[in-house]
Short mmCIF file of C-alpha atoms in Angstrom, two decimals:
data_model
loop_
_atom_site.label_atom_id
_atom_site.label_comp_id
_atom_site.label_asym_id
_atom_site.label_seq_id
_atom_site.Cartn_x
_atom_site.Cartn_y
_atom_site.Cartn_z
CA MET A 212 -16.07 -24.93 -38.39
CA SER A 213 -17.02 -27.16 -35.49
CA THR A 214 -14.41 -29.67 -34.12
CA GLU A 215 -16.71 -32.64 -35.25
CA ALA A 216 -16.85 -31.15 -38.88
CA ARG A 217 -13.10 -30.57 -39.11
CA ARG A 218 -12.24 -34.09 -38.16
CA GLU A 219 -14.80 -35.54 -40.61
CA ARG A 220 -13.31 -33.33 -43.33
CA LEU A 221 -9.78 -34.51 -42.31
CA ARG A 222 -10.98 -37.96 -42.30
CA ASP A 223 -12.43 -37.63 -45.62
CA HIS A 224 -9.27 -36.09 -47.19
CA VAL A 225 -6.99 -38.67 -45.88
CA ARG A 226 -9.08 -41.62 -47.02
CA ALA A 227 -9.34 -40.06 -50.55
CA GLN A 228 -5.68 -39.56 -50.87
CA GLY A 229 -4.26 -42.71 -49.13
CA PHE A 230 -1.46 -40.68 -47.68
CA ALA A 231 -1.52 -37.04 -46.56
CA ALA A 232 1.39 -34.88 -45.38
CA LEU A 233 1.09 -32.66 -42.33
CA GLY A 234 1.62 -29.56 -44.02
CA GLU A 235 -0.83 -30.38 -46.57
CA LEU A 236 -3.51 -31.01 -43.91
CA THR A 237 -2.86 -27.79 -42.12
CA SER A 238 -3.60 -26.11 -45.54
CA VAL A 239 -6.59 -27.80 -46.28
CA LEU A 240 -8.25 -27.45 -42.80
CA ARG A 241 -6.68 -23.87 -42.33
CA VAL A 242 -5.72 -24.72 -38.60
CA SER A 243 -2.56 -25.15 -36.75
CA GLU A 244 0.02 -28.10 -36.88
CA SER A 245 -0.79 -28.89 -33.34
CA THR A 246 -4.54 -28.88 -34.02
CA VAL A 247 -3.97 -31.42 -36.89
CA ARG A 248 -1.99 -33.58 -34.73
CA ARG A 249 -4.55 -33.83 -32.09
CA ASP A 250 -7.16 -34.66 -34.86
CA LEU A 251 -4.65 -37.27 -36.14
CA GLU A 252 -4.44 -38.90 -32.79
CA VAL A 253 -8.25 -39.32 -32.62
CA LEU A 254 -8.22 -40.78 -36.03
CA GLU A 255 -5.53 -43.11 -35.14
CA GLU A 256 -7.22 -44.29 -32.09
CA ALA A 257 -10.17 -45.09 -34.12
CA GLY A 258 -8.02 -47.44 -36.15
CA GLU A 259 -8.56 -45.50 -39.46
CA ALA A 260 -5.06 -43.95 -39.71
CA ARG A 261 -1.51 -44.59 -39.01
CA ARG A 262 0.68 -41.66 -38.34
CA THR A 263 4.28 -41.70 -39.69
CA HIS A 264 7.22 -39.33 -40.34
CA GLY A 265 5.73 -36.32 -42.04
CA GLY A 266 2.13 -37.43 -42.62
CA VAL A 267 -0.55 -40.05 -42.20
CA TYR A 268 -1.72 -43.19 -44.03
CA TRP A 269 -5.34 -44.10 -44.32
CA THR A 270 -5.83 -47.59 -42.69
CA GLY A 271 -9.67 -47.62 -42.45
CA GLN A 272 -12.32 -49.12 -44.62
CA SER A 273 -12.63 -48.15 -48.20
CA ASP A 274 -15.62 -46.89 -49.94
CA THR A 275 -15.34 -49.56 -52.54
CA ILE A 276 -13.86 -52.57 -50.50
CA ASN A 277 -15.62 -52.96 -47.22
CA THR A 278 -15.45 -56.73 -46.84
CA PHE A 279 -14.73 -56.63 -43.21
CA ARG A 280 -17.42 -54.03 -42.21
CA SER A 281 -19.90 -56.61 -41.16
CA HIS A 282 -17.15 -58.36 -39.16
CA ARG A 283 -16.71 -55.72 -36.68
CA ASP A 284 -18.25 -56.98 -33.41
CA ASP A 285 -17.36 -57.35 -29.72
CA GLY A 286 -14.42 -59.56 -30.80
CA TRP A 287 -12.80 -56.99 -32.92
CA PRO A 288 -10.45 -55.75 -29.97
CA ARG A 289 -8.99 -59.20 -29.96
CA LYS A 290 -8.10 -59.24 -33.60
CA GLN A 291 -6.52 -55.76 -33.21
CA ALA A 292 -4.23 -57.12 -30.32
CA ILE A 293 -3.48 -60.05 -32.34
CA GLY A 294 -2.54 -57.89 -35.29
CA ARG A 295 -0.05 -55.76 -33.27
CA ALA A 296 1.39 -58.86 -31.64
CA ALA A 297 2.04 -60.26 -35.35
CA ALA A 298 3.48 -56.98 -36.62
CA GLU A 299 6.32 -57.47 -33.98
CA LEU A 300 7.36 -60.75 -35.67
CA ILE A 301 8.11 -58.83 -38.96
CA ASP A 302 11.47 -57.49 -39.83
CA ASP A 303 11.96 -54.65 -42.23
CA GLY A 304 13.02 -55.92 -45.52
CA ASP A 305 11.00 -59.18 -45.09
CA THR A 306 9.14 -60.85 -47.98
CA ILE A 307 5.81 -61.79 -46.43
CA LEU A 308 2.50 -63.44 -47.67
CA LEU A 309 -0.81 -62.27 -46.11
CA ASP A 310 -4.10 -64.14 -46.82
CA GLY A 311 -7.42 -62.47 -46.80
CA GLY A 312 -8.77 -62.96 -43.24
CA SER A 313 -9.96 -60.34 -41.05
CA THR A 314 -7.27 -60.82 -38.53
CA VAL A 315 -4.65 -60.77 -41.03
CA TYR A 316 -6.05 -57.42 -42.43
CA GLU A 317 -5.64 -55.98 -38.86
CA LEU A 318 -1.95 -56.86 -39.29
CA ALA A 319 -1.75 -55.29 -42.64
CA ARG A 320 -3.07 -52.05 -41.29
CA LEU A 321 -0.06 -51.87 -39.00
CA ILE A 322 2.62 -52.48 -41.66
CA VAL A 323 1.62 -49.97 -44.39
CA HIS A 324 4.50 -47.63 -43.57
CA ARG A 325 7.25 -50.26 -43.42
CA PRO A 326 9.80 -51.29 -45.93
CA LEU A 327 8.59 -54.76 -47.00
CA GLN A 328 7.75 -56.96 -49.95
CA VAL A 329 4.27 -58.34 -49.55
CA VAL A 330 2.32 -61.10 -51.51
CA THR A 331 -1.25 -61.27 -51.01
CA ASN A 332 -4.35 -62.76 -52.60
CA SER A 333 -6.72 -60.25 -50.88
CA LEU A 334 -8.20 -57.39 -52.61
CA PRO A 335 -8.75 -55.30 -49.37
CA VAL A 336 -5.23 -56.03 -48.38
CA ALA A 337 -3.82 -55.14 -51.71
CA HIS A 338 -6.08 -52.04 -51.83
CA LEU A 339 -4.72 -50.93 -48.41
CA LEU A 340 -1.10 -51.54 -49.13
CA SER A 341 -1.12 -49.91 -52.53
CA THR A 342 -1.14 -46.52 -50.92
CA SER A 343 2.16 -47.32 -49.32
CA ASP A 344 5.53 -45.96 -50.85
CA SER A 345 7.67 -48.35 -48.81
CA ILE A 346 5.84 -51.67 -49.82
CA ASP A 347 6.66 -53.55 -52.86
CA LEU A 348 3.22 -55.25 -53.51
CA ILE A 349 2.59 -58.58 -55.31
CA MET A 350 -1.05 -59.45 -56.01
CA ILE A 351 -1.99 -63.27 -56.45
CA GLY A 352 -4.54 -63.51 -59.27
CA GLY A 353 -7.48 -66.05 -59.89
CA CYS A 354 -11.00 -66.53 -59.08
CA VAL A 355 -12.25 -63.76 -56.87
CA ARG A 356 -14.63 -64.96 -54.19
CA ARG A 357 -17.25 -62.22 -53.70
CA ARG A 358 -18.04 -62.67 -50.06
CA THR A 359 -14.43 -62.58 -48.90
CA SER A 360 -12.68 -60.56 -51.79
CA VAL A 361 -9.79 -63.10 -52.18
CA ALA A 362 -8.41 -64.80 -55.21
CA ILE A 363 -8.23 -68.50 -55.11
CA GLY A 364 -8.40 -71.52 -57.44
CA PRO A 365 -5.83 -73.19 -60.04
CA MET A 366 -4.53 -69.85 -61.30
CA ALA A 367 -3.74 -68.63 -57.78
CA ASP A 368 -2.21 -72.00 -56.68
CA ALA A 369 0.02 -71.94 -59.76
CA MET A 370 1.36 -68.51 -59.04
CA LEU A 371 2.04 -69.39 -55.44
CA ALA A 372 3.95 -72.51 -56.44
CA ASP A 373 6.53 -70.18 -57.96
CA ILE A 374 6.93 -67.90 -55.02
CA ASN A 375 9.07 -67.92 -51.86
CA VAL A 376 8.47 -65.79 -48.87
CA THR A 377 10.14 -65.45 -45.44
CA LYS A 378 6.69 -65.69 -43.40
CA THR A 379 3.18 -66.64 -44.47
CA PHE A 380 0.30 -65.23 -42.16
CA LEU A 381 -2.98 -67.21 -42.18
CA SER A 382 -6.42 -66.63 -40.55
CA VAL A 383 -8.44 -69.52 -39.91
CA ALA A 384 -11.99 -70.47 -39.11
CA GLY A 385 -11.37 -73.17 -36.61
CA VAL A 386 -8.74 -74.98 -34.41
CA THR A 387 -9.16 -78.48 -32.96
CA GLU A 388 -6.66 -81.14 -31.88
CA ARG A 389 -6.88 -82.28 -35.54
CA GLY A 390 -5.49 -79.03 -36.86
CA PHE A 391 -6.54 -75.75 -38.54
CA PHE A 392 -9.65 -75.40 -40.58
CA ASN A 393 -11.48 -73.09 -42.95
CA SER A 394 -15.01 -73.09 -44.54
CA ASP A 395 -13.98 -72.89 -48.40
CA MET A 396 -12.55 -75.86 -49.91
CA MET A 397 -10.94 -73.87 -52.72
CA LEU A 398 -9.75 -71.44 -50.34
CA VAL A 399 -8.00 -74.19 -48.27
CA GLU A 400 -6.19 -75.63 -51.36
CA SER A 401 -4.73 -72.05 -51.78
CA GLU A 402 -3.75 -71.68 -48.21
CA ARG A 403 -1.81 -75.12 -48.46
CA ALA A 404 0.03 -73.51 -51.22
CA MET A 405 0.78 -70.68 -49.09
CA LEU A 406 2.32 -73.00 -46.59
CA THR A 407 4.59 -74.56 -49.17
CA ALA A 408 5.61 -71.14 -50.20
CA ALA A 409 6.81 -70.04 -46.75
CA ASP A 410 9.88 -70.57 -44.63
CA GLN A 411 7.62 -70.18 -41.69
CA THR A 412 3.92 -70.21 -41.31
CA ILE A 413 2.26 -67.98 -38.38
CA VAL A 414 -1.40 -68.60 -37.77
CA LEU A 415 -3.65 -65.75 -36.50
CA ALA A 416 -6.70 -66.96 -34.61
CA ASP A 417 -8.61 -65.34 -31.68
CA SER A 418 -9.63 -67.59 -28.82
CA SER A 419 -13.21 -67.86 -30.07
CA LYS A 420 -11.73 -69.96 -32.98
CA PHE A 421 -10.34 -72.81 -30.63
CA GLY A 422 -12.47 -75.94 -30.24
CA ARG A 423 -14.32 -75.15 -33.42
CA VAL A 424 -14.19 -77.28 -36.58
CA SER A 425 -15.05 -76.12 -40.04
CA LEU A 426 -15.54 -77.81 -43.59
CA SER A 427 -11.97 -78.52 -44.85
CA GLN A 428 -8.67 -79.08 -42.76
CA ILE A 429 -5.72 -76.73 -43.78
CA CYS A 430 -3.17 -78.72 -41.91
CA GLY A 431 -2.04 -80.28 -38.55
CA LEU A 432 -1.25 -78.14 -35.63
CA GLU A 433 2.22 -79.27 -35.88
CA ASP A 434 2.68 -78.02 -39.37
CA VAL A 435 3.05 -74.32 -38.41
CA GLY A 436 5.80 -72.57 -36.69
CA ARG A 437 3.85 -70.15 -34.54
CA VAL A 438 0.30 -69.21 -33.51
CA VAL A 439 -0.64 -65.97 -32.36
CA THR A 440 -3.98 -65.66 -30.39
CA ASP A 441 -5.27 -63.65 -27.33
CA SER A 442 -4.85 -64.20 -23.76
CA GLU A 443 -8.36 -65.51 -23.25
CA LEU A 444 -7.22 -68.68 -24.57
CA LYS A 445 -7.86 -71.92 -22.31
CA ASN A 446 -4.80 -73.34 -20.60
CA ARG A 447 -5.25 -76.56 -22.13
CA TRP A 448 -4.45 -75.31 -25.55
CA VAL A 449 -1.20 -73.80 -24.19
CA GLU A 450 -0.11 -77.13 -22.98
CA SER A 451 -1.20 -78.76 -26.29
CA PHE A 452 1.02 -76.44 -28.39
CA ASP A 453 3.84 -76.50 -25.95
CA SER A 454 3.93 -80.42 -26.36
CA LEU A 455 4.20 -79.92 -30.06
CA CYS A 456 7.03 -77.48 -29.88
CA VAL A 457 4.78 -74.98 -31.56
CA GLU A 458 5.44 -71.40 -30.32
CA LEU A 459 2.28 -69.78 -28.89
CA LEU A 460 1.98 -66.21 -28.49
CA LEU A 461 -0.75 -64.69 -26.53
CA ALA A 462 -1.80 -61.03 -27.06
CA SER A 463 -3.29 -59.07 -24.23
CA ILE A 464 -5.82 -56.44 -25.47
CA GLY A 465 -4.16 -53.11 -25.46
CA GLU A 466 -0.96 -54.56 -24.36
CA ALA A 467 2.36 -56.42 -25.60
CA THR A 468 2.54 -60.13 -26.57
CA SER A 469 4.32 -62.61 -24.49
CA PRO A 470 5.22 -66.24 -25.25
CA ALA A 471 2.87 -68.71 -23.55
CA ARG A 472 4.15 -71.80 -21.44
CA PRO A 473 2.19 -73.99 -19.12
CA ALA A 474 2.53 -72.99 -15.50
CA GLU A 475 3.47 -76.19 -14.11
CA ALA A 476 4.93 -78.22 -16.89
CA GLU A 477 8.41 -78.73 -17.91
CA SER A 478 8.85 -77.89 -21.46
CA PRO A 479 10.40 -80.42 -24.06
CA GLN A 480 13.53 -79.39 -26.07
CA CYS A 481 11.96 -77.67 -29.06
CA SER A 482 13.78 -76.70 -32.16
CA PRO A 483 13.54 -72.86 -32.99
CA ILE A 484 13.07 -73.68 -36.72
CA ALA A 485 9.47 -73.69 -37.90
CA HIS A 486 8.10 -77.26 -38.50
CA ASN A 487 7.24 -76.59 -42.12
CA SER A 488 10.38 -74.53 -42.88
CA HIS A 489 12.45 -75.70 -45.94
CA PRO A 490 15.82 -74.60 -47.01
CA ILE A 491 16.00 -72.19 -50.12
CA SER A 492 18.60 -72.55 -52.52
CA SER A 493 20.72 -69.48 -53.57
CA ASP A 494 18.65 -69.54 -56.97
CA GLN A 495 15.47 -69.54 -54.97
CA ALA A 496 16.64 -66.75 -52.78
CA GLY A 497 17.41 -64.63 -55.61
CA SER A 498 14.14 -65.30 -57.18
CA ALA A 499 12.19 -64.28 -54.05
CA ASN A 500 14.24 -60.93 -53.88
CA SER A 501 13.46 -60.25 -57.37
CA LEU A 502 9.69 -60.46 -57.23
#
């Protein structure tokens, strides 16, 4: 069997199983453990797998849910860098909410092996995370948009009203001085409910979204706790967020993330508490932990 054929067979097996143990793969492929490790490294570099202790999770596109296939363009490395940066903001044991944006999906691919409680309205995200033994997954129901494969509408909003999470991660279609925007009015209603459900909201948006307006406004710039974007963001936006005391994290493609501050501006005294945070009572905290 050629190297190419072997790696394609490995890819198909991991995709079909969702998770495959290292010993299982050596048996299926009839090769050494070191060969499997090299093949898995190639698969991981392609963004289709995530190695963990004793095996590998499939994190690539599904045969049945391929919503983001058409989104892969020259800007995809920025989304991947933002996803890596956002993953560092999550602590093991957190209860988080993920929307259905393509950048948030990149984040989901990086946390599939971690011990978390995840709430989502995204079919692709739910399908991906359902392969994990370490994630407690809660799916928001509602009317499913065919183009984006997300559940929205009154049923979704009602369910979100009863949920409390540590962090909500949102993708947006546009960012201007007025705030954050998306192109679907029903989706925006559900995203506003996601903001209310969270102690802290973190927006994930690559630099191409800044200066772009869309149909419906989600919230103002000051209504989120953090914004994660890439290092190609123009400096005027860095200064704008700094003046609002909103933490801005810039992700360098292929590198770590760092807080962004204007080079020649004295930062105001900013509260470390997210602007949209709200205290959770002991009863609510118990409810969140028992989702």
